[in-house]
Amino acid sequence: MAYKRFTDRLPIIPADAEEHNVTCHYCIVGCGYKAYTWPLNRQGGTAPNHNKFGVDLSEQQYQDAEAWYSPSMYNVVKKDGEDVHLVIKPDGDCVVNSGLGSIRGARMAENRRSDVLGTQQQRLTDPLVWRYGTWQPTSWDDALDLVARVTARFIDADDEDQLYVSMFDHGGSAGGYENTWGTGKLYFGSMKVKNCRIHNRPAYNSEVHSSRDMGVAELNYAYEDYTLTDTIMIVGANPLECQTNLFLNHMVPGMRGGAKVVIVDPRRTVTVRACEEAAGAENVLHLQPNSGTDLALFNAILTHVADQGWLDSDFIAASTIQNAVEVAQSEAYPAALGSFEAALDAIRISTAEAAEITGVPEADIVKAAEWYAQPHDDGARRKAVIAYEKGIIWGNDNYRTVGALVNLGLACGNIGREGGGVCRLGGHQEGYYRPSEAHIGRPAPYFDQLLINGGGAVHHIWACDHYKTTLNASRFKRAYNRRTNMVKEAMDNAIGATRTELVDAIEGAIRAGGLFSVNVDIIHTQIGQAAHVVLPAVESGEMNLTSMNGERRLRLVEKYMDGPGQAMPDCLIAARLANHLERVLTEDGRTAYAAQFTGYDWETEEDAFMDGYNSGNPEVTYDRLRAMGNNGVQEPVIGYEEGQLVGTPRLYADGVFTRHGREDGKALFCHAAWRGLQAPGKAQQKANHRFLINNGRSNLNWQNWFLDQDNDFVMDRWSVPFLQINPEDAAELGVGNGDLVEVFNTDGATQAMVYLEPTARRNETFMLFGAPSGTQGNVINAGTNALILPNYKQTWADIRKIADASPAARRQSFKSWEVEL
Ligand SMILES: Nc1nc2c(c(=O)[nH]1)N[C@H]1C(S)=C(S)[C@@H](COP(=O)(O)OP(=O)(O)OC[C@H]3O[C@@H](n4cnc5c(=O)[nH]c(N)nc54)[C@H](O)[C@@H]3O)O[C@H]1N2
Ligand SMILES: Nc1nc2c(c(=O)[nH]1)N[C@H]1C(S)=C(S)[C@@H](COP(=O)(O)OP(=O)(O)OC[C@H]3O[C@@H](n4cnc5c(=O)[nH]c(N)nc54)[C@H](O)[C@@H]3O)O[C@H]1N2
Ligand code: SF4
Ligand SMILES: [Mo]
C-alpha cells in the first residue's frame, strides 16, 4: 500500500494542467522537477488526449513511467486564491537528476501548506507582535512600524553597530538571488552593518577562505566530471545521504565506468557501502582518520606524490606563483601562501608520522596517493576529482585543511580540467548577490560571543534558528532568553501604552541589557519563541526564485502557488522594512539618514532581481531563464546567442586563477603544516570526556527539521535525534536501542536516542544535528578555528541514560545502516 494516511487514489494530471519549472529547493544538487496545477473540480482521463503525458493510461503503467507520481508528490493548495491540485514530480529531461527524486525532494508537494489536506499548518500566515503576554496577529504596517521605530532608536549614519543581523547567504530553501539582494541592499547598502553572521556559522565570513585566497573558487567543476575521471576522492562528506542525486546520477555512473574511489571519513557511512557496491570493494579505499587529523593525511599524500615525481610540473610552472612566500602568515591569513616548493617544505611529513597521527595505515596512505596521482602506464596524467564538505569545513583547522586539499589538486594539475576539480559538494544551493561586505573586516566579529556578552540592542534574524544549529548553544540560549525576556516584561508592563510609550519602554529595557528580537521565518521557530516580532515569509515556489547548484547551474523556479495568508517574499519584506525606516527617520527629522533607505519601490521579486543580480549580469532575465528551463545555464553567464544564455561549464579551463582577485592570475599554494587540534578548548574537551560526538545529517531529515517536525512520514521514523553508538559501548553504559541518553560535558547538555550501530568505532558516536528535540550544538564549546570558523565536528562528551525507549521509539526500526545489498 502506498504510504500516506487517508490517500488511496490520486487524480490523473489533465492535458491542460499548467506546467512550471521547479528546482528542488532543499539541497545543493538542485534537481529539476515539474509542478503541475489544475482546478480542484477536474481531473484528467485515461485516453491519451485527456492526460498531460499523452499516454493510454488504461494500460498497466510502471513506477518510472512518466505519468506516474507518488502520494508524496501530491497536494491541494491555493493558486491565485483558488484551490488547485498540485503535483511536483522529478523532471526526466533535467541533466542534473535525469528523473530521479530523493526522499526529501520527492516530498516537496506534501510539504506545502494545504488548508484542504491539512499539511504544514505550522506555516506562519500573519505578522505576530508580542502583546498582552503572547503573540498577536497583526498587519504588516503595524509590525514593521514597531520594528522600524525600535531599530531607528539604535542606529545612526555613522554607527550601526547596535543592530545585529543573522541572515542566510544561500539559495534554494530560503535565500536565492532575489532575497540575498533584498537583505544585502538593506544591511550592506543602505546600512553598513558589521555585527552580522550567516545562518550556519557565528560570523560573516567564508567557509573556505584558503581556497579563495589561493585563487580557487570552491565550485569549479561540472557534474559530468564524475563520469570523465579516473578517481573520485570524497572527503568529509556523505553524498548518498546529503547530495543524493549527485551521488546516484553522476558519481555512481563514474564508478560503473571504472573510476576508483577514495573516501576520507572517520565513520563508515552508507556512502562507503554504496560505493563498494557500485565500484566493487577492491576499487574503494576508505580511510578512517582519527577525528580532526585529515590535515596530516593530506600532507602525507602530497609528500608521497611529490617524492614519486607525479606532479604536473608544466601546470605548476605556468599557472602558479613562483615566490616562496607571496602572502605572509598573519591574523588574517592562518598560513603563508606562496610557491609549490616552499609549501612542500612547510607541509612535508612522512607516511610513518602521518600514520601515527591519523591512525590510517601507511600502506593506505600510499595507496591513496597512487589512486589520486600515479600516472597511467602509458604516462598519461591521472584525472581525479576531490569533493569535500562539512567533515573538514566544520573540522579541525579549516584554513589549512582545505588549503592542503587544494594544494593536492593544484600540484597534480587537477583543477580546471575535464575529470578534475577540488570542490565543495555543498549544502544549500547558492544564490549570493549583495553589496560588498568589506567593511566587516577579517577576522570578522565573533557574533555569538558578542551577543552572549551583552552586545547588540536589536537583532534581526532571517531564516535561521540558532537555538538548534549554532555552537555553544546552551550558553547562547540562556543569554538570549534572559535578554529578550527583559524586553518582553517591559512590553507586558506597557499594556495600554501609546506606540511612543511602548517604544520608550522597549528602549529602556534594552539599555538595561535587554535585546529586541525580530524573526523572519516561515514557521514559528525555537529562536522565534524569544522574538518580539515574527514576520511571515513565503518559500520557493510561492514566489519566483533563482539560485545555482553545485556546478553553478542557474535556474528559475516559477511560482506555482500562493504563499500562506499575508506571507511575503523575503526581498519584499526587506524592502517594506526599508520603506518604514525611511518614513520613521523622516518623521524624526533625520532626513539625510532617511535618504539612505530609498530605492526599494519593488512590487515583485522580479523587481528585486532586476535591481540586484541583473544589474551585475545584464544578460540574465527571468524570461531568458524561463526559456532555458530546468537545465538552465552554468554561471558565469558570458553571453546570449541565438536565443540561448551562454554559460561556463568549468572554471579555470584557461589555467588562469582569479578568485583571490590577483591580476597575475596565478594560483598560490598553502603552507598548511599540521599543528594539532587548533580550536581553543578542543584538546581539553577530548582529554576530559570519553566519547567523540561526531555529528551531521541523515538522508531523511532536512536541516533543522523545520518542515520535518510537521510531517508524519519523518516523525514516524525519527521522533527524536538518533545517536549511533557501538554496541559494546552501549552495553557498558547499560543502554539499548531507543533509550534516551543525556550527552553532557562542561559546555552543556543535550539528549538523543540510542541507535546501536555495529560499524561505529569504539568511543566514537554520531548524532543527528539540528533536531528540535536535541540540539547537538549544546555540547560544542565556544572555541573556533582561525577566522571564526566553527568546529562543530570535533566534540567530546560523556553519556548517561535518562529514560527507557518511549512508545514512539519502540515502533521504530533499529536495523543497521550497513544494509545488505
Ligand atoms: N539529507 C540531507 N541532506 C543535506 C542536508 C540535510 O540536512 N539533510 N543539509 C545540506 C547542507 S546545508 C549541508 S552543509 C550538507 C552537508 O553535507 P555533508 O558534509 O556531506 O554532511 P555531514 O553529515 O554534515 O558531514 C559529513 C561527514 O563528515 C564526517 N566527519 C566528521 N568528522 C570528520 C573528520 O574529522 N574528518 C573527516 N574527513 N570527516 C569527518 C562525518 O562522519 C559525516 O559522515 O548537506 C546538505 N544536504
Ligand atoms: N552541530 C552542528 N551544527 C551545525 C552543523 C553541523 O554539521 N553540526 N551544520 C551547520 C550548517 S552547514 C548549516 S547550513 C546550519 C543550518 O542551520 P540553520 O540555517 O539554522 O538551519 P535551517 O534548517 O537551514 O534553517 C532554515 C530556517 O529558515 C526557515 N525558512 C525556510 N525557508 C524560508 C524562506 O524562504 N524564508 C525565510 N525567511 N525563512 C525560511 C526555516 O523555517 C528554518 O527556521 O547548521 C549548522 N550547524
Ligand atoms: S538530491 Fe537534493 S536537490 Fe535533489 S531532490 Fe534530493 S534534496 Fe532535492
Ligand atoms: Mo550547510
GROMACS .gro file of C-alpha atoms and ligand atoms in nm, residues 173-174 199-200 390 394 428 463-465 469 520-523 525 537-539 570 695-697 703-704 706 769 776-777 780 792-793, ligand 2:
model
   79
  173SER     CA    1   1.550   2.670   0.081
  174ALA     CA    2   1.534   3.039   0.180
  199HIS     CA    3   2.292   3.112   0.902
  200ASN     CA    4   2.543   2.836   0.962
  390LYS     CA    5   3.137   1.960   0.628
  394TRP     CA    6   3.345   2.220   1.017
  428HIS     CA    7   2.208   2.454   0.026
  463ALA     CA    8   1.576   3.218   0.801
  464CYS     CA    9   1.790   3.050   1.061
  465ASP     CA   10   1.738   2.904   1.405
  469THR     CA   11   2.211   2.493   1.494
  520VAL     CA   12   1.166   3.650   0.971
  521ASP     CA   13   1.077   3.288   0.901
  522ILE     CA   14   0.814   3.060   0.751
  523ILE     CA   15   0.728   2.898   1.085
  525THR     CA   16   1.085   2.860   1.529
  537ALA     CA   17   0.796   3.476   0.465
  538VAL     CA   18   0.699   3.269   0.164
  539GLU     CA   19   0.909   2.982   0.036
  570ASP     CA   20   1.197   3.795   0.197
  695ASN     CA   21   2.753   1.479   1.413
  696GLY     CA   22   2.583   1.556   1.087
  697ARG     CA   23   2.295   1.458   0.867
  703GLN     CA   24   1.829   2.061   0.814
  704ASN     CA   25   1.677   2.172   1.145
  706PHE     CA   26   1.154   2.297   1.019
  769PHE     CA   27   2.248   1.754   1.425
  776GLN     CA   28   2.386   1.872   1.929
  777GLY     CA   29   2.534   2.224   1.941
  780ILE     CA   30   3.001   2.215   2.136
  792TYR     CA   31   3.117   2.150   1.512
  793LYS     CA   32   3.254   1.808   1.427
  823LIG     N1   33   2.637   2.055   1.533
  823LIG     C1   34   2.629   2.101   1.410
  823LIG     N2   35   2.577   2.223   1.387
  823LIG     C2   36   2.566   2.268   1.261
  823LIG     C3   37   2.611   2.191   1.150
  823LIG     C4   38   2.666   2.062   1.178
  823LIG     O1   39   2.709   1.988   1.087
  823LIG     N3   40   2.673   2.021   1.307
  823LIG     N4   41   2.598   2.238   1.022
  823LIG     C5   42   2.580   2.381   1.003
  823LIG     C6   43   2.526   2.404   0.867
  823LIG     S1   44   2.619   2.352   0.736
  823LIG     C7   45   2.408   2.466   0.844
  823LIG     S2   46   2.359   2.502   0.684
  823LIG     C8   47   2.329   2.517   0.956
  823LIG     C9   48   2.181   2.515   0.937
  823LIG     O2   49   2.128   2.596   1.038
  823LIG     P1   50   2.001   2.685   1.012
  823LIG     O3   51   2.026   2.777   0.898
  823LIG     O4   52   1.962   2.742   1.142
  823LIG     O5   53   1.901   2.568   0.972
  823LIG     P2   54   1.797   2.558   0.855
  823LIG     O6   55   1.715   2.440   0.885
  823LIG     O7   56   1.861   2.566   0.723
  823LIG     O8   57   1.713   2.689   0.885
  823LIG    C10   58   1.626   2.736   0.796
  823LIG    C11   59   1.526   2.827   0.868
  823LIG     O9   60   1.473   2.912   0.769
  823LIG    C12   61   1.333   2.897   0.762
  823LIG     N5   62   1.296   2.914   0.622
  823LIG    C13   63   1.286   2.822   0.523
  823LIG     N6   64   1.257   2.881   0.406
  823LIG    C14   65   1.248   3.013   0.430
  823LIG    C15   66   1.226   3.127   0.349
  823LIG    O10   67   1.206   3.119   0.228
  823LIG     N7   68   1.229   3.249   0.410
  823LIG    C16   69   1.251   3.262   0.543
  823LIG     N8   70   1.257   3.386   0.595
  823LIG     N9   71   1.271   3.156   0.623
  823LIG    C17   72   1.273   3.034   0.567
  823LIG    C18   73   1.303   2.762   0.823
  823LIG    O11   74   1.176   2.760   0.881
  823LIG    C19   75   1.414   2.748   0.928
  823LIG    O12   76   1.376   2.804   1.051
  823LIG    O13   77   2.360   2.442   1.075
  823LIG    C20   78   2.496   2.450   1.110
  823LIG    N10   79   2.512   2.390   1.240
   0.00000   0.00000   0.00000
